[in-house]
PDB file of C-alpha atoms in Angstrom:
ATOM      1  CA  MET A 258     -14.536 -29.097  22.538  1.00 59.00           C
ATOM      2  CA  PRO A 259     -12.536 -27.305  25.243  1.00 78.00           C
ATOM      3  CA  VAL A 260     -10.081 -24.712  24.080  1.00 89.00           C
ATOM      4  CA  ASN A 261      -6.463 -25.842  23.898  1.00 91.00           C
ATOM      5  CA  THR A 262      -4.433 -23.931  26.484  1.00 94.00           C
ATOM      6  CA  SER A 263      -1.091 -25.665  25.987  1.00 95.00           C
ATOM      7  CA  ALA A 264       0.442 -22.580  24.325  1.00 97.00           C
ATOM      8  CA  ILE A 265       0.082 -20.398  27.450  1.00 97.00           C
ATOM      9  CA  GLY A 266       3.528 -19.048  28.281  1.00 98.00           C
ATOM     10  CA  LYS A 267       4.923 -19.710  24.824  1.00 98.00           C
ATOM     11  CA  THR A 268       7.440 -17.099  23.661  1.00 98.00           C
ATOM     12  CA  PHE A 269       8.521 -16.275  20.127  1.00 98.00           C
ATOM     13  CA  ALA A 270      11.716 -14.948  18.573  1.00 97.00           C
ATOM     14  CA  PRO A 271      11.984 -11.172  19.161  1.00 98.00           C
ATOM     15  CA  GLY A 272      11.995  -8.841  16.167  1.00 98.00           C
ATOM     16  CA  THR A 273      13.649  -5.458  15.637  1.00 98.00           C
ATOM     17  CA  TYR A 274      12.070  -2.517  13.803  1.00 98.00           C
ATOM     18  CA  VAL A 275      13.830   0.717  12.811  1.00 98.00           C
ATOM     19  CA  VAL A 276      11.465   3.667  13.203  1.00 98.00           C
ATOM     20  CA  GLY A 277      11.667   5.790  10.040  1.00 98.00           C
ATOM     21  CA  ARG A 278      10.745   9.468   9.749  1.00 98.00           C
ATOM     22  CA  GLU A 279       8.609   9.038   6.644  1.00 98.00           C
ATOM     23  CA  LYS A 280       6.824   6.001   8.109  1.00 98.00           C
ATOM     24  CA  VAL A 281       5.955   8.035  11.208  1.00 98.00           C
ATOM     25  CA  ARG A 282       4.595  10.832   9.007  1.00 98.00           C
ATOM     26  CA  GLU A 283       2.662   8.379   6.801  1.00 98.00           C
ATOM     27  CA  TYR A 284       1.059   6.819   9.897  1.00 98.00           C
ATOM     28  CA  ALA A 285       0.362  10.201  11.532  1.00 98.00           C
ATOM     29  CA  GLU A 286      -1.324  11.512   8.388  1.00 98.00           C
ATOM     30  CA  ALA A 287      -3.397   8.325   7.969  1.00 98.00           C
ATOM     31  CA  VAL A 288      -4.886   8.617  11.464  1.00 98.00           C
ATOM     32  CA  GLY A 289      -5.473  12.359  11.141  1.00 97.00           C
ATOM     33  CA  GLU A 290      -2.792  13.667  13.477  1.00 97.00           C
ATOM     34  CA  THR A 291      -1.969  17.365  13.104  1.00 95.00           C
ATOM     35  CA  ASN A 292       0.512  17.860  15.970  1.00 97.00           C
ATOM     36  CA  PRO A 293       3.728  19.158  14.319  1.00 98.00           C
ATOM     37  CA  LEU A 294       5.811  17.009  16.703  1.00 98.00           C
ATOM     38  CA  TYR A 295       4.796  14.006  14.550  1.00 98.00           C
ATOM     39  CA  LEU A 296       5.209  15.711  11.176  1.00 98.00           C
ATOM     40  CA  ASP A 297       7.885  18.402  11.277  1.00 98.00           C
ATOM     41  CA  PRO A 298      11.476  17.557  12.298  1.00 98.00           C
ATOM     42  CA  GLU A 299      12.199  21.231  13.074  1.00 98.00           C
ATOM     43  CA  ALA A 300       9.220  21.457  15.425  1.00 98.00           C
ATOM     44  CA  ALA A 301      10.272  18.199  17.080  1.00 98.00           C
ATOM     45  CA  ARG A 302      13.862  19.430  17.549  1.00 98.00           C
ATOM     46  CA  ALA A 303      12.621  22.743  18.927  1.00 98.00           C
ATOM     47  CA  ALA A 304      10.711  20.700  21.544  1.00 97.00           C
ATOM     48  CA  GLY A 305      13.870  18.796  22.484  1.00 97.00           C
ATOM     49  CA  TYR A 306      13.449  15.606  20.431  1.00 98.00           C
ATOM     50  CA  ALA A 307      16.102  14.266  18.044  1.00 97.00           C
ATOM     51  CA  ASP A 308      13.591  13.793  15.198  1.00 98.00           C
ATOM     52  CA  VAL A 309       9.845  13.502  14.619  1.00 98.00           C
ATOM     53  CA  VAL A 310       7.980  11.835  17.500  1.00 98.00           C
ATOM     54  CA  ALA A 311       5.929   8.700  16.810  1.00 98.00           C
ATOM     55  CA  PRO A 312       2.277   9.068  17.908  1.00 98.00           C
ATOM     56  CA  PRO A 313       1.666   6.704  20.858  1.00 98.00           C
ATOM     57  CA  MET A 314      -0.442   4.349  18.715  1.00 98.00           C
ATOM     58  CA  PHE A 315       2.430   4.007  16.207  1.00 98.00           C
ATOM     59  CA  ALA A 316       3.403   1.150  18.535  1.00 98.00           C
ATOM     60  CA  VAL A 317       0.911  -0.876  16.477  1.00 98.00           C
ATOM     61  CA  VAL A 318       3.257  -0.620  13.493  1.00 98.00           C
ATOM     62  CA  PHE A 319       6.459  -1.873  15.087  1.00 97.00           C
ATOM     63  CA  ILE A 320       4.749  -4.485  17.257  1.00 98.00           C
ATOM     64  CA  SER A 321       2.620  -5.973  14.468  1.00 95.00           C
ATOM     65  CA  LYS A 322       5.658  -6.566  12.314  1.00 93.00           C
ATOM     66  CA  THR A 323       6.892  -9.090  14.883  1.00 97.00           C
ATOM     67  CA  MET A 324       3.625 -10.271  16.428  1.00 97.00           C
ATOM     68  CA  THR A 325       1.350 -10.861  13.423  1.00 94.00           C
ATOM     69  CA  PRO A 326       3.157 -13.988  12.151  1.00 94.00           C
ATOM     70  CA  THR A 327       2.926 -15.522  15.641  1.00 96.00           C
ATOM     71  CA  LEU A 328      -0.882 -15.312  15.564  1.00 95.00           C
ATOM     72  CA  PHE A 329      -0.792 -18.138  13.003  1.00 94.00           C
ATOM     73  CA  ASP A 330       1.249 -20.406  15.277  1.00 96.00           C
ATOM     74  CA  PRO A 331      -0.355 -23.883  15.009  1.00 95.00           C
ATOM     75  CA  GLU A 332       0.169 -24.620  18.709  1.00 95.00           C
ATOM     76  CA  VAL A 333      -1.922 -21.529  19.577  1.00 96.00           C
ATOM     77  CA  GLY A 334      -4.430 -22.726  16.999  1.00 93.00           C
ATOM     78  CA  MET A 335      -6.706 -19.708  16.594  1.00 93.00           C
ATOM     79  CA  ASN A 336      -9.500 -20.146  14.072  1.00 88.00           C
ATOM     80  CA  PHE A 337      -9.030 -16.982  12.015  1.00 82.00           C
ATOM     81  CA  ALA A 338     -12.375 -17.170  10.257  1.00 78.00           C
ATOM     82  CA  MET A 339     -14.073 -16.750  13.653  1.00 83.00           C
ATOM     83  CA  MET A 340     -11.607 -14.312  15.236  1.00 86.00           C
ATOM     84  CA  VAL A 341     -12.165 -10.672  16.132  1.00 86.00           C
ATOM     85  CA  HIS A 342      -9.952  -8.186  17.978  1.00 91.00           C
ATOM     86  CA  GLY A 343     -11.739  -7.890  21.308  1.00 93.00           C
ATOM     87  CA  GLY A 344      -9.581  -5.612  23.398  1.00 96.00           C
ATOM     88  CA  GLN A 345      -6.312  -3.789  23.501  1.00 97.00           C
ATOM     89  CA  SER A 346      -4.147  -2.023  26.030  1.00 98.00           C
ATOM     90  CA  PHE A 347      -0.887  -0.111  25.823  1.00 98.00           C
ATOM     91  CA  THR A 348       1.388   1.260  28.515  1.00 98.00           C
ATOM     92  CA  TRP A 349       3.888   3.819  27.247  1.00 98.00           C
ATOM     93  CA  GLU A 350       7.050   4.622  29.192  1.00 98.00           C
ATOM     94  CA  ARG A 351       8.167   7.519  26.968  1.00 98.00           C
ATOM     95  CA  PRO A 352       7.758   8.870  23.419  1.00 98.00           C
ATOM     96  CA  ILE A 353       9.723   7.159  20.641  1.00 98.00           C
ATOM     97  CA  VAL A 354      11.398   9.201  17.901  1.00 98.00           C
ATOM     98  CA  ALA A 355      12.412   8.447  14.317  1.00 98.00           C
ATOM     99  CA  GLY A 356      15.788   6.722  14.094  1.00 98.00           C
ATOM    100  CA  GLU A 357      15.293   4.457  17.117  1.00 98.00           C
ATOM    101  CA  GLU A 358      15.545   0.674  16.906  1.00 98.00           C
ATOM    102  CA  ILE A 359      12.798  -1.074  18.839  1.00 98.00           C
ATOM    103  CA  THR A 360      12.922  -4.778  19.667  1.00 98.00           C
ATOM    104  CA  THR A 361       9.617  -6.473  20.485  1.00 98.00           C
ATOM    105  CA  HIS A 362       9.242  -9.650  22.541  1.00 98.00           C
ATOM    106  CA  VAL A 363       6.016 -11.627  22.060  1.00 98.00           C
ATOM    107  CA  SER A 364       4.431 -14.214  24.338  1.00 98.00           C
ATOM    108  CA  VAL A 365       1.094 -15.930  24.845  1.00 98.00           C
ATOM    109  CA  LYS A 366      -0.102 -14.553  28.174  1.00 98.00           C
ATOM    110  CA  ASP A 367      -3.380 -16.390  28.576  1.00 98.00           C
ATOM    111  CA  ILE A 368      -5.943 -18.587  26.820  1.00 97.00           C
ATOM    112  CA  THR A 369      -9.361 -19.008  28.418  1.00 97.00           C
ATOM    113  CA  GLU A 370     -12.834 -20.060  27.425  1.00 95.00           C
ATOM    114  CA  LYS A 371     -16.136 -18.484  28.358  1.00 92.00           C
ATOM    115  CA  ASP A 372     -19.618 -18.994  26.906  1.00 90.00           C
ATOM    116  CA  GLY A 373     -18.291 -20.884  23.902  1.00 90.00           C
ATOM    117  CA  LYS A 374     -15.742 -18.202  23.087  1.00 93.00           C
ATOM    118  CA  GLY A 375     -11.971 -18.503  23.264  1.00 95.00           C
ATOM    119  CA  PHE A 376     -10.033 -15.527  24.645  1.00 96.00           C
ATOM    120  CA  TYR A 377      -6.421 -15.423  23.459  1.00 97.00           C
ATOM    121  CA  VAL A 378      -4.244 -12.798  25.113  1.00 98.00           C
ATOM    122  CA  TYR A 379      -0.843 -11.977  23.672  1.00 98.00           C
ATOM    123  CA  GLU A 380       1.615  -9.797  25.581  1.00 98.00           C
ATOM    124  CA  THR A 381       4.250  -7.734  23.807  1.00 98.00           C
ATOM    125  CA  ILE A 382       7.160  -5.933  25.443  1.00 98.00           C
ATOM    126  CA  SER A 383       9.044  -3.481  23.242  1.00 98.00           C
ATOM    127  CA  LYS A 384      12.509  -2.272  24.257  1.00 98.00           C
ATOM    128  CA  ASP A 385      14.920   0.372  23.019  1.00 98.00           C
ATOM    129  CA  GLU A 386      18.561  -0.151  22.084  1.00 98.00           C
ATOM    130  CA  ALA A 387      19.599   0.224  25.732  1.00 98.00           C
ATOM    131  CA  GLY A 388      17.257  -2.638  26.653  1.00 98.00           C
ATOM    132  CA  GLU A 389      14.835  -0.345  28.483  1.00 98.00           C
ATOM    133  CA  THR A 390      11.129  -1.108  28.070  1.00 98.00           C
ATOM    134  CA  VAL A 391       9.326   1.584  26.055  1.00 98.00           C
ATOM    135  CA  VAL A 392       5.900   0.023  25.395  1.00 98.00           C
ATOM    136  CA  THR A 393       4.021  -2.905  26.932  1.00 98.00           C
ATOM    137  CA  ALA A 394       0.806  -4.136  25.318  1.00 98.00           C
ATOM    138  CA  ASP A 395      -1.901  -6.760  25.812  1.00 98.00           C
ATOM    139  CA  TRP A 396      -3.736  -7.903  22.670  1.00 98.00           C
ATOM    140  CA  THR A 397      -6.986  -9.800  23.261  1.00 97.00           C
ATOM    141  CA  PHE A 398      -8.392 -11.852  20.406  1.00 96.00           C
ATOM    142  CA  LEU A 399     -11.795 -13.449  20.673  1.00 94.00           C
ATOM    143  CA  VAL A 400     -12.659 -16.600  18.732  1.00 93.00           C
ATOM    144  CA  ARG A 401     -16.302 -17.588  18.472  1.00 86.00           C
ATOM    145  CA  GLY A 402     -17.450 -21.181  18.401  1.00 81.00           C
ATOM    146  CA  VAL A 403     -14.451 -22.868  20.022  1.00 77.00           C
TER     147      VAL A 403
ATOM    148  CA  MET B 281      -6.199  22.656  30.784  1.00 51.00           C
ATOM    149  CA  ALA B 282      -8.635  20.176  29.287  1.00 77.00           C
ATOM    150  CA  ILE B 283      -7.966  17.606  31.999  1.00 88.00           C
ATOM    151  CA  GLU B 284      -9.570  18.331  35.338  1.00 90.00           C
ATOM    152  CA  ALA B 285     -11.172  15.878  37.760  1.00 91.00           C
ATOM    153  CA  GLY B 286     -14.913  15.538  37.201  1.00 92.00           C
ATOM    154  CA  GLN B 287     -14.836  17.509  33.950  1.00 95.00           C
ATOM    155  CA  PRO B 288     -15.432  16.381  30.356  1.00 96.00           C
ATOM    156  CA  ILE B 289     -12.521  16.406  27.943  1.00 97.00           C
ATOM    157  CA  ASP B 290     -12.690  18.266  24.632  1.00 97.00           C
ATOM    158  CA  GLU B 291     -14.505  16.103  22.103  1.00 97.00           C
ATOM    159  CA  LEU B 292     -12.854  14.901  18.929  1.00 98.00           C
ATOM    160  CA  LYS B 293     -14.868  14.484  15.732  1.00 98.00           C
ATOM    161  CA  VAL B 294     -13.540  12.862  12.580  1.00 98.00           C
ATOM    162  CA  THR B 295     -15.138  11.452   9.441  1.00 98.00           C
ATOM    163  CA  PRO B 296     -12.937   8.831   7.774  1.00 98.00           C
ATOM    164  CA  ASP B 297     -13.322   9.095   4.022  1.00 97.00           C
ATOM    165  CA  ARG B 298     -14.105   6.198   1.727  1.00 95.00           C
ATOM    166  CA  PHE B 299     -10.444   5.413   1.054  1.00 96.00           C
ATOM    167  CA  LEU B 300      -9.212   5.863   4.633  1.00 97.00           C
ATOM    168  CA  PRO B 301      -9.063   2.091   5.337  1.00 98.00           C
ATOM    169  CA  ILE B 302      -6.754   1.666   2.351  1.00 97.00           C
ATOM    170  CA  ARG B 303      -4.395   4.373   3.595  1.00 98.00           C
ATOM    171  CA  TYR B 304      -4.554   2.992   7.152  1.00 98.00           C
ATOM    172  CA  ALA B 305      -3.826  -0.527   5.878  1.00 97.00           C
ATOM    173  CA  GLY B 306      -0.703   0.756   4.142  1.00 97.00           C
ATOM    174  CA  ALA B 307       0.373   2.883   7.093  1.00 97.00           C
ATOM    175  CA  SER B 308      -0.195   0.182   9.702  1.00 96.00           C
ATOM    176  CA  GLY B 309       0.599  -2.987   7.755  1.00 94.00           C
ATOM    177  CA  ASP B 310      -2.811  -4.573   8.503  1.00 92.00           C
ATOM    178  CA  PHE B 311      -4.024  -5.774   5.102  1.00 92.00           C
ATOM    179  CA  ASN B 312      -6.986  -7.882   6.264  1.00 90.00           C
ATOM    180  CA  PRO B 313      -9.331  -7.555   3.232  1.00 93.00           C
ATOM    181  CA  ILE B 314     -12.424  -7.059   5.437  1.00 91.00           C
ATOM    182  CA  HIS B 315     -11.215  -3.428   5.634  1.00 94.00           C
ATOM    183  CA  THR B 316     -10.497  -2.811   1.960  1.00 96.00           C
ATOM    184  CA  ASP B 317     -12.410  -5.251  -0.271  1.00 96.00           C
ATOM    185  CA  LYS B 318     -16.192  -4.880  -0.223  1.00 95.00           C
ATOM    186  CA  GLU B 319     -16.753  -8.141  -2.087  1.00 96.00           C
ATOM    187  CA  TYR B 320     -14.657 -10.074   0.438  1.00 93.00           C
ATOM    188  CA  ALA B 321     -16.261  -8.272   3.391  1.00 92.00           C
ATOM    189  CA  THR B 322     -19.791  -9.130   2.285  1.00 93.00           C
ATOM    190  CA  MET B 323     -18.748 -12.709   1.483  1.00 91.00           C
ATOM    191  CA  VAL B 324     -17.736 -13.212   5.149  1.00 86.00           C
ATOM    192  CA  GLY B 325     -21.052 -11.769   6.329  1.00 87.00           C
ATOM    193  CA  LEU B 326     -20.246  -8.107   6.998  1.00 89.00           C
ATOM    194  CA  PRO B 327     -22.554  -5.343   5.737  1.00 93.00           C
ATOM    195  CA  SER B 328     -19.631  -3.630   3.988  1.00 93.00           C
ATOM    196  CA  THR B 329     -15.952  -2.903   4.521  1.00 95.00           C
ATOM    197  CA  ILE B 330     -15.358  -1.894   8.143  1.00 95.00           C
ATOM    198  CA  LEU B 331     -12.832   0.374   9.839  1.00 96.00           C
ATOM    199  CA  HIS B 332      -9.765  -1.138  11.463  1.00 96.00           C
ATOM    200  CA  GLY B 333     -10.410  -1.327  15.209  1.00 95.00           C
ATOM    201  CA  LEU B 334      -6.945   0.065  15.834  1.00 97.00           C
ATOM    202  CA  TYR B 335      -7.750   3.072  13.618  1.00 98.00           C
ATOM    203  CA  SER B 336     -10.742   3.779  15.854  1.00 98.00           C
ATOM    204  CA  MET B 337      -8.566   3.258  18.938  1.00 98.00           C
ATOM    205  CA  ALA B 338      -6.078   5.733  17.415  1.00 98.00           C
ATOM    206  CA  GLN B 339      -8.869   8.344  17.415  1.00 98.00           C
ATOM    207  CA  VAL B 340      -9.476   7.669  21.124  1.00 98.00           C
ATOM    208  CA  ALA B 341      -5.717   7.938  21.715  1.00 98.00           C
ATOM    209  CA  ARG B 342      -5.632  11.208  19.776  1.00 98.00           C
ATOM    210  CA  ALA B 343      -8.383  12.688  21.943  1.00 98.00           C
ATOM    211  CA  LEU B 344      -6.549  11.565  25.097  1.00 98.00           C
ATOM    212  CA  THR B 345      -3.180  12.850  23.869  1.00 97.00           C
ATOM    213  CA  ASP B 346      -4.461  16.221  22.673  1.00 96.00           C
ATOM    214  CA  ASN B 347      -6.318  16.799  25.940  1.00 96.00           C
ATOM    215  CA  ALA B 348      -3.272  15.704  27.935  1.00 96.00           C
ATOM    216  CA  GLY B 349      -1.005  18.218  26.228  1.00 95.00           C
ATOM    217  CA  GLY B 350       0.984  15.879  23.984  1.00 96.00           C
ATOM    218  CA  PRO B 351       2.499  12.417  23.652  1.00 97.00           C
ATOM    219  CA  ALA B 352       5.012  12.804  26.476  1.00 97.00           C
ATOM    220  CA  ASN B 353       2.144  12.942  28.993  1.00 98.00           C
ATOM    221  CA  VAL B 354       0.215   9.865  27.872  1.00 98.00           C
ATOM    222  CA  LYS B 355       0.882   6.813  30.046  1.00 98.00           C
ATOM    223  CA  SER B 356      -1.652   4.158  29.095  1.00 98.00           C
ATOM    224  CA  LEU B 357      -4.813   3.365  27.178  1.00 98.00           C
ATOM    225  CA  SER B 358      -6.986   0.276  27.388  1.00 98.00           C
ATOM    226  CA  VAL B 359     -10.089  -0.323  25.231  1.00 97.00           C
ATOM    227  CA  GLN B 360     -12.694  -2.876  24.261  1.00 95.00           C
ATOM    228  CA  PHE B 361     -13.797  -3.115  20.648  1.00 93.00           C
ATOM    229  CA  ARG B 362     -17.554  -3.407  20.158  1.00 84.00           C
ATOM    230  CA  GLY B 363     -19.745  -3.007  17.142  1.00 85.00           C
ATOM    231  CA  MET B 364     -18.260  -2.053  13.804  1.00 92.00           C
ATOM    232  CA  GLY B 365     -17.029   1.280  12.531  1.00 96.00           C
ATOM    233  CA  PHE B 366     -17.647   2.336   8.943  1.00 97.00           C
ATOM    234  CA  PRO B 367     -16.057   4.838   6.552  1.00 97.00           C
ATOM    235  CA  GLU B 368     -17.932   8.006   5.567  1.00 97.00           C
ATOM    236  CA  LYS B 369     -19.680   8.341   8.926  1.00 97.00           C
ATOM    237  CA  GLU B 370     -18.634  10.770  11.641  1.00 98.00           C
ATOM    238  CA  ILE B 371     -16.924   9.370  14.746  1.00 98.00           C
ATOM    239  CA  THR B 372     -17.214  11.284  18.016  1.00 98.00           C
ATOM    240  CA  VAL B 373     -14.769  10.605  20.831  1.00 98.00           C
ATOM    241  CA  SER B 374     -15.876  11.953  24.187  1.00 98.00           C
ATOM    242  CA  GLY B 375     -14.940  11.351  27.776  1.00 97.00           C
ATOM    243  CA  SER B 376     -14.328  12.747  31.191  1.00 97.00           C
ATOM    244  CA  THR B 377     -11.622  12.804  33.794  1.00 97.00           C
ATOM    245  CA  THR B 378     -12.677  10.643  36.712  1.00 97.00           C
ATOM    246  CA  SER B 379      -9.782  11.367  39.036  1.00 96.00           C
ATOM    247  CA  VAL B 380      -6.424  13.060  39.390  1.00 96.00           C
ATOM    248  CA  GLU B 381      -4.091  11.492  41.914  1.00 96.00           C
ATOM    249  CA  ASP B 382      -0.358  11.953  42.419  1.00 96.00           C
ATOM    250  CA  GLY B 383      -0.089  13.884  39.173  1.00 95.00           C
ATOM    251  CA  VAL B 384      -1.800  11.198  37.100  1.00 97.00           C
ATOM    252  CA  ALA B 385      -5.253  11.707  35.593  1.00 97.00           C
ATOM    253  CA  THR B 386      -7.580   8.813  34.799  1.00 98.00           C
ATOM    254  CA  VAL B 387      -9.831   9.501  31.823  1.00 98.00           C
ATOM    255  CA  GLU B 388     -12.784   7.390  30.660  1.00 98.00           C
ATOM    256  CA  LEU B 389     -13.573   7.629  26.958  1.00 98.00           C
ATOM    257  CA  VAL B 390     -15.941   6.268  24.355  1.00 97.00           C
ATOM    258  CA  ALA B 391     -16.058   6.423  20.535  1.00 98.00           C
ATOM    259  CA  GLU B 392     -19.506   6.574  18.951  1.00 97.00           C
ATOM    260  CA  GLN B 393     -20.721   6.469  15.382  1.00 97.00           C
ATOM    261  CA  ASP B 394     -24.382   6.727  14.400  1.00 94.00           C
ATOM    262  CA  GLY B 395     -25.365   6.217  18.028  1.00 93.00           C
ATOM    263  CA  ASN B 396     -23.356   2.976  18.311  1.00 95.00           C
ATOM    264  CA  GLN B 397     -20.440   2.716  20.686  1.00 96.00           C
ATOM    265  CA  ILE B 398     -17.644   1.314  18.539  1.00 96.00           C
ATOM    266  CA  ILE B 399     -15.127   1.609  21.367  1.00 96.00           C
ATOM    267  CA  ARG B 400     -16.290   1.373  24.920  1.00 93.00           C
ATOM    268  CA  ASN B 401     -14.820   1.034  28.387  1.00 93.00           C
ATOM    269  CA  ALA B 402     -11.764   2.972  27.247  1.00 97.00           C
ATOM    270  CA  VAL B 403      -9.597   4.050  30.164  1.00 98.00           C
ATOM    271  CA  GLY B 404      -6.545   6.219  29.710  1.00 98.00           C
ATOM    272  CA  THR B 405      -4.020   7.686  32.098  1.00 98.00           C
ATOM    273  CA  ALA B 406      -1.925  10.788  31.586  1.00 98.00           C
ATOM    274  CA  ALA B 407       0.493  12.910  33.569  1.00 97.00           C
ATOM    275  CA  VAL B 408      -0.901  16.315  34.488  1.00 93.00           C
TER     276      VAL B 408
END
């Protein structure tokens, strides 16, 4: 059965996430970060930041909050039992600090089929309160046996 | 400077402990039970609970960021997830800088565990 591509281009309601200092520290400690910029507000201020800096991969936290529910969209129709995370890319425009509000826009960038596998690519664009893009990401999910 | 064209970057080694996937699930919000519930993981055909792919990618990002001199210098990172990562086994992130052009370095990285590449074809860019 060919993979259903009708959801290509579909966009979802954007979601806003407030970056919290303790959440940044919790994430930084979980992934083993030791850079004081992520952990110590004084060190971050001394380096010119308003508060602790989010590690680049903290983008996962504020994007997932908005994107994860969209992965279950019936029009996209991914079979979760057969799905694995195949690839991931991020482009960062600048560091994000605790206290910022980040709004993430989610869309289905592409759906293709190759060798019996479905490749579902979501694109997320995360913007700051001024509307400037801070992080762009492509999330590739691979579904076997489509 | 750890980033120089044609040169390897400083390696990063980390051994996630047995409970790391639980802490990462809480920190990241990814509560897929294949990472935290051994019974569930084996029921769906996995050998055991496995690491979150994005945790492993975070180790690649950490190696890139630390070599690049901090988060303000990191511009991009793209990876492919292959194989499975497991708790209680050492992960080694290694790589080398393939080029430096117009103040931007391109770094190729890989994360290995037990001789398996759990993240491959990782390409990062950073301001130098």
